[in-house]
Amino acid sequence: MPPSGLRVEALRGAITLDTDSREEVLVRTAQMLGELLQRNDLQPDDIISMLFTATADITSEFPAAAVRKAGISDVPMVCARELGIDGESNIPLCIRVMAHVYTERPRAALRHAYLRGARQLRSDLPE
């Protein structure tokens, strides 16, 4: 049961890397997480769980490692491989996230974070 006055909602985000390196995975994932929190006026304690996917060309580090490095170690996280579907949404070097959070905001007021080359995935969403 969510704390009084709060709802459970899901936030989405994605970001692309320039290269597959451990440092790039850590920096870009932290950037995406920071944007999700800032855009939605959230704190780390508001995060319930996170599901990350990465394209097959990312092998240097787990995106969840960036969250742990940021000091958020008590949130359940899973990393998985993104489907390699042929088409426009198959962006190379792309990390995606779905974060379940507690928030007072209604779904229509949530702001997802599609950054860098991943912006094309959901250009229909407000920033």
mmCIF file of C-alpha atoms in Angstrom:
data_model
loop_
_atom_site.group_PDB
_atom_site.id
_atom_site.type_symbol
_atom_site.label_atom_id
_atom_site.label_comp_id
_atom_site.label_asym_id
_atom_site.label_seq_id
_atom_site.Cartn_x
_atom_site.Cartn_y
_atom_site.Cartn_z
ATOM 1 C CA MET A 1 0.000 0.000 0.000
ATOM 2 C CA PRO A 2 1.479 3.397 -0.971
ATOM 3 C CA PRO A 3 2.027 5.974 1.749
ATOM 4 C CA SER A 4 -1.013 8.198 2.316
ATOM 5 C CA GLY A 5 -1.756 10.535 -0.591
ATOM 6 C CA LEU A 6 0.710 8.860 -2.945
ATOM 7 C CA ARG A 7 0.113 6.703 -6.001
ATOM 8 C CA VAL A 8 2.284 4.057 -7.613
ATOM 9 C CA GLU A 9 3.202 5.053 -11.156
ATOM 10 C CA ALA A 10 5.705 3.924 -13.787
ATOM 11 C CA LEU A 11 8.203 6.278 -15.385
ATOM 12 C CA ARG A 12 10.045 5.506 -18.600
ATOM 13 C CA GLY A 13 13.349 6.739 -19.891
ATOM 14 C CA ALA A 14 16.058 5.968 -22.415
ATOM 15 C CA ILE A 15 19.455 7.321 -23.307
ATOM 16 C CA THR A 16 22.114 6.520 -25.880
ATOM 17 C CA LEU A 17 25.849 6.118 -25.392
ATOM 18 C CA ASP A 18 28.665 7.321 -27.606
ATOM 19 C CA THR A 19 30.699 4.180 -26.945
ATOM 20 C CA ASP A 20 30.347 0.961 -24.982
ATOM 21 C CA SER A 21 32.554 1.655 -21.987
ATOM 22 C CA ARG A 22 31.998 1.183 -18.279
ATOM 23 C CA GLU A 23 32.377 4.914 -17.640
ATOM 24 C CA GLU A 24 29.883 5.811 -20.382
ATOM 25 C CA VAL A 25 27.282 3.367 -19.000
ATOM 26 C CA LEU A 26 27.701 4.788 -15.495
ATOM 27 C CA VAL A 27 27.598 8.456 -16.546
ATOM 28 C CA ARG A 28 24.702 8.194 -19.010
ATOM 29 C CA THR A 29 22.566 5.992 -16.749
ATOM 30 C CA ALA A 30 23.093 8.413 -13.861
ATOM 31 C CA GLN A 31 22.154 11.300 -16.173
ATOM 32 C CA MET A 32 18.910 9.561 -17.173
ATOM 33 C CA LEU A 33 18.035 8.749 -13.557
ATOM 34 C CA GLY A 34 18.772 12.324 -12.487
ATOM 35 C CA GLU A 35 16.473 13.682 -15.187
ATOM 36 C CA LEU A 36 13.642 11.335 -14.174
ATOM 37 C CA LEU A 37 13.920 12.402 -10.543
ATOM 38 C CA GLN A 38 14.249 16.131 -11.293
ATOM 39 C CA ARG A 39 11.453 16.284 -13.879
ATOM 40 C CA ASN A 40 9.058 14.563 -11.499
ATOM 41 C CA ASP A 41 10.183 16.177 -8.227
ATOM 42 C CA LEU A 42 11.144 12.794 -6.776
ATOM 43 C CA GLN A 43 13.689 11.649 -4.220
ATOM 44 C CA PRO A 44 15.548 8.318 -4.234
ATOM 45 C CA ASP A 45 13.229 7.071 -1.449
ATOM 46 C CA ASP A 46 10.301 7.434 -3.875
ATOM 47 C CA ILE A 47 11.708 4.690 -6.139
ATOM 48 C CA ILE A 48 10.095 1.279 -5.663
ATOM 49 C CA SER A 49 11.926 -0.728 -8.354
ATOM 50 C CA MET A 50 13.704 -0.333 -11.675
ATOM 51 C CA LEU A 51 13.894 -2.490 -14.787
ATOM 52 C CA PHE A 52 16.727 -1.670 -17.195
ATOM 53 C CA THR A 53 17.290 -2.981 -20.690
ATOM 54 C CA ALA A 54 20.350 -2.473 -22.864
ATOM 55 C CA THR A 55 20.892 -3.187 -26.527
ATOM 56 C CA ALA A 56 23.147 -6.120 -27.453
ATOM 57 C CA ASP A 57 26.058 -3.790 -28.240
ATOM 58 C CA ILE A 58 26.363 -2.770 -24.562
ATOM 59 C CA THR A 59 28.468 -5.308 -22.699
ATOM 60 C CA SER A 60 30.817 -3.254 -20.514
ATOM 61 C CA GLU A 61 28.632 -2.710 -17.413
ATOM 62 C CA PHE A 62 25.176 -3.196 -15.948
ATOM 63 C CA PRO A 63 23.098 0.019 -15.884
ATOM 64 C CA ALA A 64 22.034 -0.821 -12.320
ATOM 65 C CA ALA A 65 25.657 -0.326 -11.258
ATOM 66 C CA ALA A 66 25.226 3.422 -11.853
ATOM 67 C CA VAL A 67 22.261 3.520 -9.484
ATOM 68 C CA ARG A 68 24.209 1.696 -6.788
ATOM 69 C CA LYS A 69 27.191 4.001 -7.376
ATOM 70 C CA ALA A 70 24.843 6.957 -6.767
ATOM 71 C CA GLY A 71 24.156 5.506 -3.309
ATOM 72 C CA ILE A 72 20.781 3.926 -4.063
ATOM 73 C CA SER A 73 21.438 0.341 -3.026
ATOM 74 C CA ASP A 74 18.134 -0.675 -1.429
ATOM 75 C CA VAL A 75 15.979 -0.500 -4.593
ATOM 76 C CA PRO A 76 15.282 -3.807 -6.388
ATOM 77 C CA MET A 77 16.677 -3.648 -9.932
ATOM 78 C CA VAL A 78 16.855 -5.988 -12.916
ATOM 79 C CA CYS A 79 18.923 -5.601 -16.069
ATOM 80 C CA ALA A 80 17.873 -7.378 -19.261
ATOM 81 C CA ARG A 81 18.714 -7.447 -22.951
ATOM 82 C CA GLU A 82 16.549 -5.289 -25.247
ATOM 83 C CA LEU A 83 14.889 -7.154 -28.103
ATOM 84 C CA GLY A 84 16.834 -6.798 -31.356
ATOM 85 C CA ILE A 85 13.850 -5.874 -33.506
ATOM 86 C CA ASP A 86 14.535 -4.506 -36.996
ATOM 87 C CA GLY A 87 13.076 -1.032 -37.347
ATOM 88 C CA GLU A 88 13.299 2.585 -36.242
ATOM 89 C CA SER A 89 13.060 1.824 -32.532
ATOM 90 C CA ASN A 90 16.169 -0.376 -32.635
ATOM 91 C CA ILE A 91 18.625 2.352 -31.664
ATOM 92 C CA PRO A 92 22.231 1.244 -31.108
ATOM 93 C CA LEU A 93 23.961 1.731 -27.765
ATOM 94 C CA CYS A 94 20.671 2.410 -25.974
ATOM 95 C CA ILE A 95 19.778 1.924 -22.311
ATOM 96 C CA ARG A 96 16.092 2.013 -21.320
ATOM 97 C CA VAL A 97 14.452 2.052 -17.915
ATOM 98 C CA MET A 98 11.033 1.589 -16.387
ATOM 99 C CA ALA A 99 10.974 2.872 -12.823
ATOM 100 C CA HIS A 100 8.087 2.270 -10.441
ATOM 101 C CA VAL A 101 7.727 5.207 -8.076
ATOM 102 C CA TYR A 102 5.524 6.715 -5.386
ATOM 103 C CA THR A 103 4.195 10.106 -6.478
ATOM 104 C CA GLU A 104 1.398 12.581 -5.889
ATOM 105 C CA ARG A 105 1.286 13.374 -9.604
ATOM 106 C CA PRO A 106 -1.393 11.934 -11.839
ATOM 107 C CA ARG A 107 -0.153 9.894 -14.804
ATOM 108 C CA ALA A 108 -0.786 12.759 -17.237
ATOM 109 C CA ALA A 109 1.566 15.008 -15.249
ATOM 110 C CA LEU A 110 4.526 12.604 -15.271
ATOM 111 C CA ARG A 111 7.550 13.580 -17.348
ATOM 112 C CA HIS A 112 9.544 10.756 -18.880
ATOM 113 C CA ALA A 113 13.186 11.192 -19.934
ATOM 114 C CA TYR A 114 14.167 10.197 -23.469
ATOM 115 C CA LEU A 115 17.615 11.715 -23.895
ATOM 116 C CA ARG A 116 20.226 12.128 -26.595
ATOM 117 C CA GLY A 117 19.631 9.767 -29.548
ATOM 118 C CA ALA A 118 16.783 8.045 -27.708
ATOM 119 C CA ARG A 119 14.591 11.157 -27.941
ATOM 120 C CA GLN A 120 13.223 9.859 -31.257
ATOM 121 C CA LEU A 121 11.629 6.907 -29.435
ATOM 122 C CA ARG A 122 8.979 9.109 -27.825
ATOM 123 C CA SER A 123 9.107 12.578 -29.359
ATOM 124 C CA ASP A 124 5.360 12.750 -28.683
ATOM 125 C CA LEU A 125 5.908 13.078 -24.916
ATOM 126 C CA PRO A 126 6.488 16.433 -23.179
ATOM 127 C CA GLU A 127 9.883 16.921 -21.579
#
